[in-house]
Amino acid sequence: MAASRSYFRRWQGGLVLFVGLVALGLSGGVLRANLSEDQINGPIRVIDGDSFEVAGTKIRLHAIDAPENDQMCETEQGTQWACGGWITKVVTDRYSGQTANCTAIELDRYGRTVARCTALGEDVGAWLVREGLAFAYVKYGRDYAAIERAAAKVDRGLHAVRLQSPEQHRRTRGKGRIPPDYECRIKGNISTKGERIFHQPGQRFYEGTGINEARGERWFCSAAAARAAGWRASKR
């Protein structure tokens, strides 16, 4: 009987420890799973330059960062072009429908599985960074840092143009500073005094102005359209 009570106490203590660990994980806001042994295999559906869907699982490629679909780049001659969409097309043309073998590492805060994937006989992240289609995301791992240095040395791909880092672009877009349509870049801002002022690219306050459509602020495709809607031009 004493042995039975001792076993029960050990079992009860283990249960309390298990519950405590789960609670600790949940209290961190994001429960990161140790998925290092999990394998995900199947045909690739490309979402963007660094995100796939494989066998119904959304995959974020480990330790790389590619431009967002709506991101623009600028050539040395000052020409703007939709590099994010172009990269997604290149990745789609190469990998769509190909079989991926992915090793899961963890879950990110969006619920995606962060993983290393191979396809066409090589590491997908390594290929993207080597071709200058993505950057090494060193805050999450230095796996591809040396490959990026080699690509930058010869100005391959993105290293030959000017662009915000994808991470900075996401932050800026989240503050309403990136136009959803590149043809409609004029910012119709409403000041704290309620004055409607529009800012055009190149003006002093353009970059720092964010558009909050919930407040009635708007994007415009032309200065004439902004004036017709009741906005006046910024003086600087």
mmCIF file with all atom_site columns, C-alpha atoms in Angstrom, residues 50 60-67 125-126 128-130 132-152 158-159 165-167:
data_model
loop_
_atom_site.group_PDB
_atom_site.id
_atom_site.type_symbol
_atom_site.label_atom_id
_atom_site.label_alt_id
_atom_site.label_comp_id
_atom_site.label_asym_id
_atom_site.label_entity_id
_atom_site.label_seq_id
_atom_site.pdbx_PDB_ins_code
_atom_site.Cartn_x
_atom_site.Cartn_y
_atom_site.Cartn_z
_atom_site.occupancy
_atom_site.B_iso_or_equiv
_atom_site.pdbx_formal_charge
_atom_site.auth_seq_id
_atom_site.auth_comp_id
_atom_site.auth_asym_id
_atom_site.auth_atom_id
_atom_site.pdbx_PDB_model_num
ATOM 1  C CA . ASP A 1 50  ? 10.609 32.145 -49.439 1.00 0.00 ? 50  ASP A CA 1
ATOM 2  C CA . ARG A 1 60  ? 8.654  29.271 -44.339 1.00 0.00 ? 60  ARG A CA 1
ATOM 3  C CA . LEU A 1 61  ? 12.186 28.503 -45.526 1.00 0.00 ? 61  LEU A CA 1
ATOM 4  C CA . HIS A 1 62  ? 14.711 28.643 -42.702 1.00 0.00 ? 62  HIS A CA 1
ATOM 5  C CA . ALA A 1 63  ? 17.306 31.455 -42.454 1.00 0.00 ? 63  ALA A CA 1
ATOM 6  C CA . ILE A 1 64  ? 16.525 33.237 -45.736 1.00 0.00 ? 64  ILE A CA 1
ATOM 7  C CA . ASP A 1 65  ? 14.427 36.312 -46.561 1.00 0.00 ? 65  ASP A CA 1
ATOM 8  C CA . ALA A 1 66  ? 13.154 37.159 -50.044 1.00 0.00 ? 66  ALA A CA 1
ATOM 9  C CA . PRO A 1 67  ? 11.445 40.399 -51.144 1.00 0.00 ? 67  PRO A CA 1
ATOM 10 C CA . GLY A 1 125 ? 17.523 28.152 -49.511 1.00 0.00 ? 125 GLY A CA 1
ATOM 11 C CA . ALA A 1 126 ? 21.110 27.814 -50.693 1.00 0.00 ? 126 ALA A CA 1
ATOM 12 C CA . LEU A 1 128 ? 17.931 31.171 -53.750 1.00 0.00 ? 128 LEU A CA 1
ATOM 13 C CA . VAL A 1 129 ? 20.710 32.975 -51.879 1.00 0.00 ? 129 VAL A CA 1
ATOM 14 C CA . ARG A 1 130 ? 23.382 31.891 -54.363 1.00 0.00 ? 130 ARG A CA 1
ATOM 15 C CA . GLY A 1 132 ? 20.740 36.574 -55.481 1.00 0.00 ? 132 GLY A CA 1
ATOM 16 C CA . LEU A 1 133 ? 16.988 35.975 -55.213 1.00 0.00 ? 133 LEU A CA 1
ATOM 17 C CA . ALA A 1 134 ? 16.957 36.042 -51.398 1.00 0.00 ? 134 ALA A CA 1
ATOM 18 C CA . PHE A 1 135 ? 19.155 37.196 -48.552 1.00 0.00 ? 135 PHE A CA 1
ATOM 19 C CA . ALA A 1 136 ? 20.649 35.257 -45.668 1.00 0.00 ? 136 ALA A CA 1
ATOM 20 C CA . TYR A 1 137 ? 18.386 35.977 -42.669 1.00 0.00 ? 137 TYR A CA 1
ATOM 21 C CA . VAL A 1 138 ? 21.194 35.868 -40.132 1.00 0.00 ? 138 VAL A CA 1
ATOM 22 C CA . LYS A 1 139 ? 19.039 36.781 -37.120 1.00 0.00 ? 139 LYS A CA 1
ATOM 23 C CA . TYR A 1 140 ? 17.547 33.282 -37.498 1.00 0.00 ? 140 TYR A CA 1
ATOM 24 C CA . GLY A 1 141 ? 20.695 31.448 -38.567 1.00 0.00 ? 141 GLY A CA 1
ATOM 25 C CA . ARG A 1 142 ? 23.977 31.949 -40.389 1.00 0.00 ? 142 ARG A CA 1
ATOM 26 C CA . ASP A 1 143 ? 23.483 28.904 -42.619 1.00 0.00 ? 143 ASP A CA 1
ATOM 27 C CA . TYR A 1 144 ? 23.704 30.918 -45.846 1.00 0.00 ? 144 TYR A CA 1
ATOM 28 C CA . ALA A 1 145 ? 25.827 33.934 -44.830 1.00 0.00 ? 145 ALA A CA 1
ATOM 29 C CA . ALA A 1 146 ? 28.923 32.801 -46.734 1.00 0.00 ? 146 ALA A CA 1
ATOM 30 C CA . ILE A 1 147 ? 26.843 32.045 -49.843 1.00 0.00 ? 147 ILE A CA 1
ATOM 31 C CA . GLU A 1 148 ? 25.358 35.552 -49.708 1.00 0.00 ? 148 GLU A CA 1
ATOM 32 C CA . ARG A 1 149 ? 28.810 37.145 -49.483 1.00 0.00 ? 149 ARG A CA 1
ATOM 33 C CA . ALA A 1 150 ? 29.866 35.285 -52.618 1.00 0.00 ? 150 ALA A CA 1
ATOM 34 C CA . ALA A 1 151 ? 26.727 36.433 -54.492 1.00 0.00 ? 151 ALA A CA 1
ATOM 35 C CA . ALA A 1 152 ? 27.179 40.045 -53.354 1.00 0.00 ? 152 ALA A CA 1
ATOM 36 C CA . LEU A 1 158 ? 19.305 41.606 -55.940 1.00 0.00 ? 158 LEU A CA 1
ATOM 37 C CA . HIS A 1 159 ? 22.846 42.690 -55.127 1.00 0.00 ? 159 HIS A CA 1
ATOM 38 C CA . SER A 1 165 ? 15.510 44.830 -46.781 1.00 0.00 ? 165 SER A CA 1
ATOM 39 C CA . PRO A 1 166 ? 12.377 42.646 -46.844 1.00 0.00 ? 166 PRO A CA 1
ATOM 40 C CA . GLU A 1 167 ? 12.132 42.959 -43.061 1.00 0.00 ? 167 GLU A CA 1
#
